[in-house]
XYZ file of C-alpha atoms in Angstrom:
711
model
C 25.096 -27.041 -28.551
C 25.024 -24.887 -31.673
C 23.038 -21.648 -31.345
C 19.639 -22.127 -32.938
C 18.998 -19.416 -35.524
C 15.415 -20.133 -36.516
C 12.210 -19.281 -34.686
C 10.788 -22.756 -35.317
C 13.783 -24.481 -33.759
C 14.373 -23.914 -30.063
C 16.237 -25.749 -27.321
C 12.973 -27.528 -26.522
C 12.852 -29.404 -29.841
C 16.499 -29.588 -31.026
C 20.004 -29.639 -29.625
C 21.455 -28.282 -32.856
C 20.263 -26.818 -36.165
C 22.861 -26.245 -38.887
C 22.921 -25.421 -42.614
C 25.219 -26.711 -45.316
C 24.598 -30.465 -45.088
C 24.206 -32.937 -47.924
C 21.896 -35.867 -47.257
C 20.939 -39.235 -48.771
C 17.902 -41.292 -47.811
C 18.324 -45.073 -47.921
C 15.332 -47.389 -48.063
C 15.886 -50.810 -46.479
C 18.947 -52.746 -45.411
C 20.453 -53.628 -48.786
C 20.914 -49.974 -49.771
C 22.066 -48.803 -46.332
C 24.564 -51.612 -45.788
C 26.122 -50.987 -49.217
C 26.494 -47.290 -48.406
C 27.939 -48.211 -44.991
C 30.515 -50.520 -46.616
C 31.557 -47.898 -49.141
C 31.849 -45.143 -46.539
C 33.859 -47.280 -44.113
C 36.275 -48.390 -46.824
C 37.119 -44.706 -47.380
C 37.559 -43.880 -43.679
C 41.013 -42.683 -42.618
C 40.857 -41.740 -38.916
C 37.788 -42.859 -36.952
C 34.544 -44.783 -37.250
C 32.060 -44.282 -34.401
C 29.172 -46.743 -33.996
C 26.407 -46.188 -31.462
C 23.782 -48.909 -31.346
C 21.044 -50.769 -29.510
C 22.632 -54.010 -30.715
C 25.502 -55.229 -32.891
C 26.456 -58.711 -34.030
C 29.850 -59.917 -35.252
C 28.184 -62.218 -37.823
C 25.930 -59.605 -39.419
C 26.010 -60.248 -43.165
C 26.446 -56.830 -44.759
C 26.053 -57.981 -48.366
C 24.397 -61.385 -48.904
C 24.402 -60.865 -52.690
C 28.219 -60.823 -52.695
C 28.533 -63.524 -50.029
C 29.412 -66.485 -52.221
C 30.302 -69.928 -50.973
C 33.922 -69.427 -52.034
C 34.212 -66.290 -49.904
C 32.890 -67.808 -46.677
C 32.141 -65.046 -44.169
C 33.938 -62.359 -46.194
C 31.178 -59.794 -45.605
C 30.236 -60.384 -42.008
C 30.766 -57.415 -39.696
C 33.804 -58.673 -37.757
C 35.661 -59.802 -40.901
C 34.878 -56.503 -42.623
C 36.226 -54.532 -39.652
C 39.447 -56.573 -39.619
C 39.919 -55.976 -43.345
C 39.490 -52.197 -43.295
C 41.643 -51.848 -40.166
C 44.382 -53.795 -41.913
C 44.105 -51.599 -45.017
C 44.109 -48.311 -43.058
C 46.881 -48.342 -40.440
C 45.756 -45.089 -38.779
C 42.077 -46.018 -38.542
C 40.385 -46.640 -35.171
C 36.869 -48.028 -34.733
C 34.911 -47.192 -31.574
C 31.821 -49.320 -31.004
C 29.489 -48.313 -28.159
C 26.602 -50.718 -27.658
C 23.820 -50.874 -25.111
C 24.551 -53.299 -22.293
C 21.277 -55.219 -22.360
C 19.241 -56.082 -19.302
C 19.420 -59.763 -18.270
C 15.993 -60.258 -19.840
C 17.567 -59.768 -23.316
C 20.697 -61.852 -22.753
C 19.303 -65.095 -24.156
C 18.663 -63.503 -27.560
C 21.934 -61.557 -27.811
C 25.196 -62.797 -29.271
C 27.186 -64.761 -26.712
C 30.670 -63.542 -25.690
C 30.323 -60.494 -27.913
C 32.787 -58.395 -25.939
C 35.387 -61.145 -26.220
C 34.773 -61.599 -29.956
C 35.113 -57.897 -30.752
C 38.103 -57.180 -28.511
C 40.129 -60.404 -28.723
C 39.394 -61.840 -32.146
C 38.882 -58.707 -34.189
C 41.699 -56.124 -34.025
C 43.581 -54.087 -31.375
C 42.388 -50.851 -32.994
C 38.752 -51.840 -32.589
C 37.554 -50.446 -29.254
C 34.358 -52.048 -27.939
C 32.404 -50.839 -24.921
C 28.934 -51.476 -23.517
C 26.928 -48.692 -21.902
C 24.441 -49.090 -19.055
C 24.269 -45.450 -17.964
C 20.471 -45.196 -17.978
C 17.515 -46.026 -15.706
C 17.183 -49.739 -14.949
C 14.104 -50.158 -17.145
C 15.457 -48.070 -20.031
C 17.847 -48.706 -22.900
C 20.209 -46.962 -25.291
C 18.213 -47.162 -28.502
C 20.069 -44.888 -30.964
C 21.392 -46.254 -34.277
C 24.200 -43.947 -35.433
C 27.418 -44.336 -37.457
C 29.897 -41.443 -37.807
C 32.969 -41.538 -40.075
C 35.933 -39.148 -39.700
C 33.638 -36.633 -37.934
C 32.296 -35.607 -41.350
C 29.865 -38.287 -42.505
C 27.041 -39.831 -40.465
C 24.171 -42.298 -40.786
C 21.118 -41.960 -38.526
C 17.910 -43.970 -38.559
C 16.280 -47.167 -37.389
C 18.837 -49.792 -38.464
C 21.394 -51.406 -36.178
C 24.365 -53.347 -37.506
C 22.859 -56.590 -36.333
C 21.219 -59.696 -37.728
C 17.746 -59.888 -39.292
C 17.915 -56.338 -40.671
C 18.919 -56.899 -44.310
C 16.218 -56.894 -46.982
C 15.705 -55.504 -50.465
C 13.081 -52.931 -51.424
C 11.123 -55.726 -53.104
C 10.308 -57.350 -49.730
C 9.845 -60.658 -51.547
C 7.763 -63.204 -49.682
C 10.472 -65.857 -49.880
C 13.905 -64.364 -50.524
C 16.608 -67.072 -50.160
C 19.152 -64.411 -49.159
C 17.066 -63.148 -46.232
C 18.352 -65.412 -43.476
C 20.347 -65.019 -40.265
C 23.808 -66.528 -39.591
C 22.211 -69.715 -38.267
C 20.414 -70.239 -41.576
C 16.995 -69.284 -40.208
C 14.826 -67.374 -42.699
C 13.032 -64.308 -41.390
C 10.144 -62.282 -42.735
C 10.344 -59.129 -44.916
C 11.805 -56.149 -43.085
C 11.411 -52.451 -43.911
C 13.476 -49.615 -42.486
C 15.075 -46.298 -43.458
C 18.378 -44.543 -42.738
C 19.597 -41.032 -43.541
C 23.200 -40.428 -44.553
C 24.557 -36.904 -44.196
C 27.811 -35.049 -44.648
C 28.534 -31.681 -43.079
C 28.269 -29.793 -39.764
C 25.459 -31.981 -38.418
C 27.714 -35.041 -38.636
C 30.408 -33.178 -36.726
C 27.905 -32.376 -33.961
C 26.952 -36.049 -33.705
C 30.652 -36.953 -33.426
C 31.036 -34.669 -30.413
C 27.957 -36.236 -28.839
C 29.497 -39.688 -29.342
C 32.737 -38.572 -27.688
C 30.784 -37.446 -24.611
C 28.888 -40.731 -24.458
C 32.113 -42.733 -24.827
C 33.782 -40.867 -21.976
C 30.701 -41.347 -19.822
C 30.696 -45.112 -20.442
C 34.416 -45.782 -20.738
C 36.099 -42.992 -18.790
C 38.546 -42.215 -21.609
C 38.739 -39.397 -24.162
C 38.760 -39.985 -27.913
C 41.290 -37.663 -29.606
C 39.999 -35.122 -32.081
C 40.834 -35.866 -35.694
C 42.178 -33.306 -38.185
C 39.504 -31.970 -40.536
C 39.355 -33.962 -43.744
C 36.985 -33.986 -46.665
C 35.208 -37.330 -46.773
C 33.966 -38.583 -50.107
C 30.332 -39.622 -49.613
C 28.968 -42.959 -50.810
C 27.735 -43.219 -54.371
C 24.239 -41.702 -54.579
C 22.983 -44.658 -56.633
C 21.936 -46.487 -53.457
C 19.822 -43.566 -52.180
C 16.176 -42.935 -53.057
C 16.566 -39.157 -52.635
C 19.407 -36.629 -52.424
C 19.245 -33.459 -50.311
C 21.782 -30.822 -51.295
C 22.819 -28.005 -48.944
C 20.082 -28.877 -46.443
C 19.442 -27.439 -42.980
C 19.337 -30.337 -40.495
C 18.166 -30.329 -36.882
C 19.205 -32.991 -34.357
C 16.740 -33.882 -31.579
C 17.293 -36.171 -28.603
C 15.504 -38.082 -25.887
C 17.457 -38.501 -22.653
C 15.789 -39.680 -19.436
C 16.404 -38.055 -16.092
C 19.192 -40.144 -14.569
C 21.504 -39.312 -11.702
C 23.149 -35.990 -12.623
C 21.685 -35.870 -16.145
C 18.639 -33.728 -16.811
C 15.648 -34.957 -18.760
C 15.606 -34.129 -22.492
C 12.370 -34.600 -24.476
C 13.212 -32.827 -27.718
C 11.883 -35.635 -29.931
C 8.446 -35.507 -28.320
C 8.422 -31.746 -28.792
C 9.580 -31.805 -32.415
C 6.878 -34.351 -33.286
C 4.302 -32.090 -31.665
C 5.582 -28.986 -33.463
C 5.696 -30.710 -36.851
C 2.225 -32.238 -36.514
C 0.622 -28.985 -35.391
C 2.283 -27.118 -38.292
C 0.815 -29.514 -40.894
C -1.628 -28.023 -43.404
C -2.020 -30.558 -46.254
C -0.724 -33.989 -45.305
C 1.220 -36.035 -42.765
C 2.838 -39.357 -43.703
C 4.091 -41.538 -40.814
C 5.860 -44.905 -40.729
C 6.329 -46.392 -37.273
C 6.645 -49.727 -35.527
C 4.302 -48.731 -32.685
C 1.758 -46.065 -31.875
C 1.149 -46.098 -28.124
C 2.537 -42.730 -26.970
C -0.077 -40.845 -24.953
C 1.464 -37.566 -26.077
C 1.321 -38.433 -29.785
C -2.195 -39.840 -29.515
C -3.436 -36.622 -27.898
C -1.912 -34.515 -30.695
C -3.445 -36.723 -33.403
C -6.804 -36.395 -31.655
C -6.438 -32.600 -31.683
C -5.743 -32.676 -35.420
C -8.721 -34.938 -35.995
C -11.077 -32.484 -34.311
C -10.066 -29.546 -36.504
C -12.623 -28.511 -39.101
C -9.739 -27.988 -41.523
C -6.598 -29.992 -41.196
C -4.156 -32.336 -42.908
C -4.888 -35.826 -44.134
C -2.889 -38.280 -42.036
C -1.528 -41.541 -43.434
C -0.169 -43.882 -40.785
C 1.789 -46.964 -41.908
C 2.024 -49.736 -39.305
C 2.988 -53.421 -39.428
C -0.003 -55.708 -39.893
C 0.676 -57.224 -36.486
C 3.336 -57.116 -33.818
C 6.017 -59.662 -33.165
C 6.767 -62.068 -30.346
C 4.327 -63.633 -27.894
C 4.704 -61.085 -25.078
C 4.509 -58.157 -27.514
C 1.298 -59.496 -29.036
C -0.359 -59.744 -25.648
C 0.766 -56.360 -24.363
C 1.830 -53.771 -26.955
C -0.856 -54.924 -29.400
C -3.534 -54.113 -26.854
C -1.945 -50.799 -25.929
C -1.812 -49.917 -29.633
C -5.418 -51.023 -30.140
C -6.515 -48.634 -27.390
C -4.438 -45.812 -28.904
C -5.765 -46.313 -32.449
C -9.324 -46.611 -31.187
C -8.987 -43.241 -29.503
C -7.422 -41.589 -32.572
C -10.214 -42.836 -34.840
C -12.894 -41.836 -32.330
C -11.679 -38.215 -32.490
C -11.288 -38.260 -36.271
C -14.479 -36.251 -36.764
C -13.756 -35.442 -40.415
C -12.383 -38.842 -41.532
C -8.924 -37.614 -42.420
C -6.928 -40.311 -40.576
C -6.043 -43.373 -42.667
C -4.216 -46.326 -41.104
C -2.618 -48.754 -43.559
C -0.256 -51.726 -43.566
C 1.877 -53.472 -46.233
C -0.313 -56.144 -47.836
C 1.188 -58.973 -49.895
C -0.980 -61.816 -51.171
C 2.038 -64.160 -51.254
C 2.677 -63.722 -47.515
C -0.763 -64.948 -46.434
C -0.252 -68.701 -47.120
C 3.085 -68.745 -45.254
C 1.775 -66.742 -42.253
C 4.270 -63.924 -42.588
C 4.003 -60.135 -42.793
C 6.230 -57.147 -43.544
C 7.893 -55.833 -40.399
C 7.655 -52.036 -40.541
C 10.585 -50.911 -38.403
C 11.146 -47.413 -39.829
C 10.584 -44.344 -37.637
C 9.850 -41.652 -40.214
C 7.490 -38.733 -40.716
C 7.004 -36.339 -43.668
C 4.936 -33.162 -43.354
C 3.708 -31.015 -46.302
C 6.898 -31.417 -48.395
C 8.389 -29.125 -45.740
C 9.914 -31.507 -43.202
C 11.327 -35.022 -43.215
C 12.244 -36.448 -39.809
C 13.531 -39.909 -38.970
C 15.685 -41.665 -36.427
C 15.490 -44.301 -33.722
C 12.401 -43.095 -31.826
C 9.199 -45.104 -32.120
C 5.877 -43.423 -31.388
C 5.626 -45.167 -28.028
C 6.019 -43.817 -24.521
C 9.496 -45.285 -23.979
C 10.956 -43.401 -26.939
C 9.438 -40.149 -25.740
C 11.058 -40.202 -22.296
C 12.659 -43.396 -20.953
C 15.086 -44.627 -23.643
C 17.882 -42.585 -25.199
C 17.003 -41.698 -28.800
C 18.266 -39.568 -31.678
C 16.252 -38.167 -34.606
C 17.267 -35.827 -37.405
C 14.992 -33.488 -39.369
C 15.526 -31.971 -42.821
C 13.965 -28.514 -42.987
C 12.887 -27.751 -46.575
C 10.843 -24.608 -45.952
C 11.238 -22.058 -48.749
C 13.678 -24.347 -50.578
C 11.968 -25.835 -53.663
C 14.835 -28.195 -54.539
C 14.622 -29.826 -51.099
C 10.836 -30.007 -51.267
C 11.073 -31.897 -54.553
C 13.579 -34.292 -52.962
C 11.128 -34.922 -50.127
C 8.337 -35.620 -52.620
C 10.643 -38.018 -54.464
C 11.413 -39.837 -51.207
C 7.727 -39.991 -50.271
C 6.736 -41.319 -53.685
C 9.329 -44.083 -53.478
C 8.316 -45.073 -49.953
C 4.691 -45.456 -51.009
C 5.336 -47.207 -54.314
C 7.958 -49.653 -53.075
C 5.264 -51.459 -51.080
C 3.606 -52.202 -54.444
C 6.799 -52.904 -56.445
C 5.625 -50.398 -59.061
C 7.320 -47.648 -61.050
C 8.520 -44.825 -58.777
C 8.176 -42.219 -61.543
C 4.430 -42.927 -61.725
C 4.025 -42.354 -58.000
C 6.020 -39.108 -58.140
C 3.927 -37.849 -61.044
C 0.696 -38.643 -59.196
C 1.968 -37.059 -55.989
C 2.885 -33.822 -57.761
C -0.475 -33.811 -59.540
C -2.681 -34.487 -56.498
C -0.469 -33.416 -53.582
C -2.002 -36.316 -51.625
C -0.123 -39.458 -50.494
C -3.508 -41.076 -49.875
C -4.597 -40.635 -53.496
C -1.300 -42.146 -54.678
C -1.606 -45.272 -52.558
C -5.276 -45.682 -53.578
C -4.339 -45.581 -57.259
C -1.595 -48.139 -56.637
C -4.159 -50.535 -55.184
C -5.805 -50.679 -58.608
C -2.503 -51.127 -60.444
C -1.105 -53.690 -57.990
C -4.015 -55.533 -56.332
C -1.795 -58.296 -54.887
C 0.737 -56.027 -53.168
C 0.106 -52.528 -51.810
C -0.703 -50.486 -48.709
C -4.076 -51.822 -47.552
C -6.488 -50.430 -44.976
C -5.597 -51.540 -41.467
C -8.433 -53.600 -40.012
C -8.800 -52.445 -36.436
C -10.455 -55.164 -34.401
C -10.123 -56.488 -30.859
C -7.111 -58.711 -30.409
C -7.960 -62.433 -30.370
C -5.384 -63.071 -27.647
C -6.393 -62.309 -24.089
C -4.670 -59.316 -22.646
C -2.445 -59.964 -19.658
C -4.330 -57.483 -17.531
C -1.667 -56.847 -14.919
C 0.847 -55.793 -17.578
C -0.286 -52.234 -18.168
C 1.326 -49.282 -19.894
C 2.896 -48.048 -16.663
C 4.858 -51.275 -16.401
C 5.770 -51.998 -20.054
C 5.692 -48.692 -21.893
C 6.636 -45.998 -19.401
C 7.790 -42.539 -20.419
C 9.864 -42.041 -17.268
C 11.594 -44.204 -14.652
C 9.284 -45.665 -12.011
C 9.727 -45.064 -8.288
C 10.983 -48.617 -7.903
C 13.669 -48.120 -10.571
C 14.843 -44.868 -9.017
C 15.109 -46.570 -5.626
C 17.134 -49.451 -7.077
C 19.455 -47.041 -8.861
C 20.034 -44.989 -5.710
C 21.025 -48.074 -3.735
C 23.212 -49.337 -6.556
C 24.940 -45.978 -6.760
C 25.758 -46.097 -3.047
C 27.429 -49.475 -3.558
C 29.328 -48.133 -6.573
C 30.734 -45.306 -4.431
C 31.870 -47.825 -1.812
C 33.507 -49.998 -4.446
C 35.183 -46.966 -6.027
C 36.705 -45.972 -2.685
C 37.904 -49.545 -2.173
C 39.271 -49.477 -5.738
C 37.723 -52.861 -6.477
C 35.841 -53.438 -9.769
C 32.163 -54.393 -9.230
C 32.547 -57.759 -10.971
C 35.620 -58.595 -8.915
C 33.750 -57.702 -5.730
C 30.863 -59.986 -6.730
C 33.229 -62.865 -7.556
C 35.179 -62.438 -4.307
C 32.006 -62.398 -2.225
C 30.651 -65.432 -4.070
C 33.928 -67.268 -3.473
C 33.954 -66.400 0.216
C 30.329 -67.464 0.540
C 31.100 -70.731 -1.238
C 34.069 -71.379 1.037
C 31.896 -70.672 4.069
C 29.183 -73.049 2.817
C 31.840 -75.718 2.263
C 33.187 -75.127 5.768
C 29.675 -75.508 7.173
C 29.302 -78.784 5.302
C 32.667 -80.041 6.608
C 31.716 -78.979 10.139
C 28.642 -81.182 9.979
C 30.947 -84.224 9.668
C 33.356 -83.113 12.388
C 33.411 -84.386 16.012
C 32.420 -80.889 17.118
C 29.050 -81.371 15.464
C 26.497 -82.349 18.111
C 22.966 -83.631 18.064
C 21.317 -80.996 20.174
C 18.941 -78.574 18.493
C 18.614 -80.782 15.399
C 15.960 -81.440 12.769
C 15.801 -84.743 10.872
C 15.426 -83.975 7.178
C 16.324 -87.175 5.393
C 17.973 -90.553 5.803
C 20.683 -91.011 3.183
C 23.860 -93.125 3.236
C 27.049 -91.150 3.474
C 25.241 -88.010 4.614
C 24.405 -86.651 8.035
C 20.994 -87.719 9.246
C 20.173 -84.376 10.812
C 20.812 -80.694 10.516
C 21.397 -78.275 13.352
C 19.263 -75.209 13.663
C 22.483 -73.233 13.957
C 23.383 -74.399 10.442
C 19.954 -73.364 9.206
C 20.770 -69.856 10.415
C 24.389 -69.846 9.262
C 23.669 -70.361 5.549
C 21.123 -67.478 5.336
C 23.595 -65.199 7.129
C 26.227 -66.016 4.509
C 23.701 -65.316 1.745
C 22.824 -61.948 3.267
C 26.435 -60.826 3.576
C 27.300 -61.893 0.038
C 24.170 -60.465 -1.606
C 24.472 -57.125 0.177
C 27.661 -56.714 -1.852
C 25.842 -57.828 -5.029
C 27.147 -61.395 -5.261
C 24.964 -63.236 -7.834
C 22.303 -65.197 -5.968
C 22.149 -67.897 -8.672
C 25.787 -68.800 -8.018
C 25.076 -69.044 -4.295
C 22.151 -71.372 -5.039
C 24.391 -73.616 -7.152
C 27.022 -73.683 -4.407
C 24.420 -74.674 -1.818
C 23.128 -77.441 -4.072
C 26.708 -78.673 -4.538
C 27.293 -79.352 -0.841
C 23.873 -80.441 0.399
C 21.289 -82.927 -0.845
C 18.213 -81.566 -2.572
C 15.755 -81.202 0.314
C 18.089 -79.508 2.831
C 19.598 -77.393 0.047
C 16.177 -76.139 -0.979
C 15.324 -75.460 2.684
C 18.504 -73.428 3.134
C 17.748 -71.491 -0.054
C 14.161 -70.686 0.998
C 15.301 -69.505 4.439
C 18.071 -67.454 2.834
C 15.663 -65.807 0.386
C 13.278 -64.971 3.243
C 16.164 -63.478 5.206
C 17.416 -61.484 2.203
C 13.993 -60.113 1.375
C 13.235 -59.226 4.996
C 16.531 -57.493 5.674
C 16.539 -55.594 2.392
C 12.899 -54.610 2.747
C 13.394 -53.334 6.312
C 16.522 -51.413 5.268
C 14.639 -49.757 2.417
C 11.642 -49.030 4.633
C 13.780 -47.435 7.355
C 16.222 -45.542 5.143
C 13.801 -44.717 2.358
C 12.578 -41.492 3.936
C 16.174 -40.243 4.141
C 17.724 -41.508 0.901
C 14.668 -41.615 -1.365
C 12.401 -38.730 -0.256
C 11.005 -38.098 -3.749
C 9.289 -41.445 -4.001
C 9.158 -42.768 -0.417
C 5.794 -44.427 0.142
C 4.853 -44.781 -3.562
C 4.195 -48.467 -4.226
C 3.917 -49.303 -7.904
C 3.632 -51.944 -9.206
C 1.609 -53.504 -6.380
C -0.311 -56.316 -8.119
C 0.786 -59.798 -7.051
C 1.239 -61.028 -10.612
C 3.207 -57.917 -11.578
C 5.502 -58.454 -8.595
C 5.967 -62.108 -9.591
C 7.003 -60.922 -13.052
C 9.448 -58.492 -11.435
C 11.103 -61.389 -9.582
C 11.132 -63.712 -12.598
C 12.628 -61.082 -14.917
C 16.146 -60.290 -13.636
C 16.034 -56.548 -14.247
C 18.404 -55.745 -11.359
C 20.441 -57.412 -8.589
C 18.316 -59.132 -5.961
C 19.417 -56.815 -3.156
C 18.446 -53.677 -5.055
C 14.952 -54.985 -5.731
C 14.425 -55.807 -2.047
C 15.627 -52.426 -0.805
C 13.632 -50.581 -3.448
C 10.474 -52.487 -2.520
C 10.847 -51.373 1.078
C 11.540 -47.783 0.066
C 8.460 -47.784 -2.159
C 6.468 -49.340 0.735
C 5.065 -52.240 -1.231
C 3.080 -54.405 1.254
C 5.556 -56.813 2.847
C 3.535 -60.034 2.751
C 2.518 -59.441 -0.846
C 6.106 -58.785 -1.863
C 7.386 -61.819 0.066
C 4.752 -64.096 -1.441
C 5.491 -62.837 -4.960
C 9.219 -63.339 -4.379
C 8.807 -66.947 -3.266
C 6.346 -67.707 -6.073
C 8.518 -66.046 -8.712
C 11.851 -67.523 -7.622
C 10.712 -71.020 -6.614
C 10.646 -72.583 -10.133
C 14.139 -71.333 -10.934
C 15.527 -72.415 -7.557
C 14.072 -75.907 -7.900
C 15.517 -76.287 -11.402
C 18.963 -75.090 -10.295
C 19.035 -77.461 -7.325
C 17.912 -80.457 -9.391
C 20.342 -79.616 -12.194
C 23.290 -79.274 -9.828
C 22.452 -82.517 -7.995
C 22.195 -84.348 -11.321
C 25.657 -83.116 -12.326
C 27.188 -84.231 -9.028
C 25.480 -87.624 -9.113
C 26.599 -88.195 -12.703
C 30.174 -87.267 -11.753
C 30.342 -89.412 -8.584
C 28.381 -92.394 -9.880
C 28.595 -92.437 -13.693
C 26.013 -94.629 -15.345
C 22.738 -94.512 -17.260
C 20.707 -94.028 -14.091
C 22.588 -90.816 -13.292
C 23.523 -89.558 -16.763
C 20.073 -89.978 -18.339
C 18.295 -87.509 -15.979
C 21.025 -84.967 -16.703
C 20.550 -85.381 -20.468
C 16.783 -84.969 -20.066
C 17.278 -81.777 -18.046
C 19.670 -80.332 -20.631
C 17.237 -81.081 -23.468
C 14.384 -79.571 -21.453
C 16.417 -76.438 -20.712
C 17.354 -76.134 -24.402
C 13.702 -76.428 -25.429
C 12.665 -73.771 -22.916
C 15.490 -71.512 -24.097
C 14.481 -71.902 -27.738
C 10.812 -71.314 -26.920
C 11.675 -68.205 -24.892
C 13.883 -66.841 -27.661
C 11.059 -67.178 -30.184
C 8.375 -65.827 -27.858
C 10.267 -62.934 -26.354
C 12.742 -62.045 -29.113
C 13.127 -58.291 -29.527
C 15.427 -58.203 -32.545
C 12.897 -55.889 -34.114
C 13.322 -53.095 -31.562
């Protein structure tokens, strides 16, 4: 923490505020990636990368990626090349460890690719030190502790685009050759004390996630990237750094970004220009409503994407945003709020739109703030975020740079001359007047009025803001984290890694299930206390009730130590035919839920006093979603449900309904594999092929519907 030396900046809205920084604003991926390449090629000691996502096959420069060069400019190849050229350079890459819900859209075996196939001086680590429902959302690069990039762009796929945002750009495609729609974002490069502060923050985060210290590097003067890629240059600028950190374990809550947005908006006199992916934050909506009620206040221009992305987002966040915008416009008594979106006539026939992913706000030529935080509730309190703000008060040269940046941002949506927009902005002082004049000059491509109308898709009513767009961890998440932390302490004392513990318990459970199966064929196996399930050659014709109890007991023991339940289901399906296997699985799930629920109910008042008895979410459909989406180990969810005192029968019913489809598919899939192996032929191989094709189709559909590569 650097002492704050300005009355506007306090510990509530910034963690540091320092003078003497040079800054460069980059508009869109082409410009930022070129600056990133140039800066990394000049690095001598360290490159720190903190991101929501990274991808080894990210194409950093499609215009230079010729067929003769192959993958010369993908991220992994680029890292190998600069590490080879700079023998003292180390790269530290800290990426969010995604929740299981995101796994199907993330790069497979990424850890292995970065650590094994890249270079020994590339250090890769994933970070899950956050509430269960949260994420690490920052997008930061720091080079030699002296140069940094902060904004909305990760080093991942589907980020690159030019400022033209052409409707059909042949270079705008992902590594699989899939074309994606136009994509707008912004990133700020800066050299000076602020970059050094971000480097120290990265070192703390790395130690927290990895347990090791990164050595300090000797001070060196880093040559910044060529300014030709930037749309504005800020010389000798004061820069403030603001953070969002959720309350988690021993870490205190930090809501500096929410506070700095409030302070900047309430200080506005003439205009506010905002670009954001979402507007759903209750806090931000309330402030905009306060501004709208003033008799004298700033004009507000809000740039949003025309519509939101995947299927789930359309049916949830779109409705939350509709409610937020409706409220803002209802309190706009003096008609000063103008909501616009990037319109392009050429995109209409191909059913595409410009994805506005930037998180940027400009106020009165005085402040420019941008970073990773969207104007939604998650970014204000649940996810970790980082924003930087250039303070241009009483500094005319910085104010002109801000106007230049604003003029370019507005005019680039119309592909018009930036000098015209700057001239109009300096003449009128109004971003709204500039974009209105551009509509006349460029009728086919400009910022058009956002048409606010009820969403055609039905809202999924049980998915409300408290479940999807929370600004703090829920009671259920806190309960799950507490239980998980207890198990971590036990594992730490045993000096056994969590993954090794899970594998050992799964192996022991599998061996026990195999022993139970073998026992059923032994002479010791009797016929008393039996149930006839099925007649099948080569299999026992009955099953003892003692066996029905034995398998659930093995499940309970293994899952209490966080053995993956899906592996246990596959093991059960391997040793027993479909009907008995499914019966064992259902009984085991009932036993797991009951034991975990009772444990949470009994111990909740002692271990979870802050939230004992609070039962959200309690809707049946919401609980089904909780069981379908693997947000946490099965045991943690059961214990947390008991601690939160969710009604038992409702929770049990939702568990069975949510897990049944997956269990049935796993059992059928495993039986098909075994049958095809034991009795190869079309009658056994064909069902397996059909299942694989069906699973692939579901996977592809889910990836398209639920993809969050725009986060």
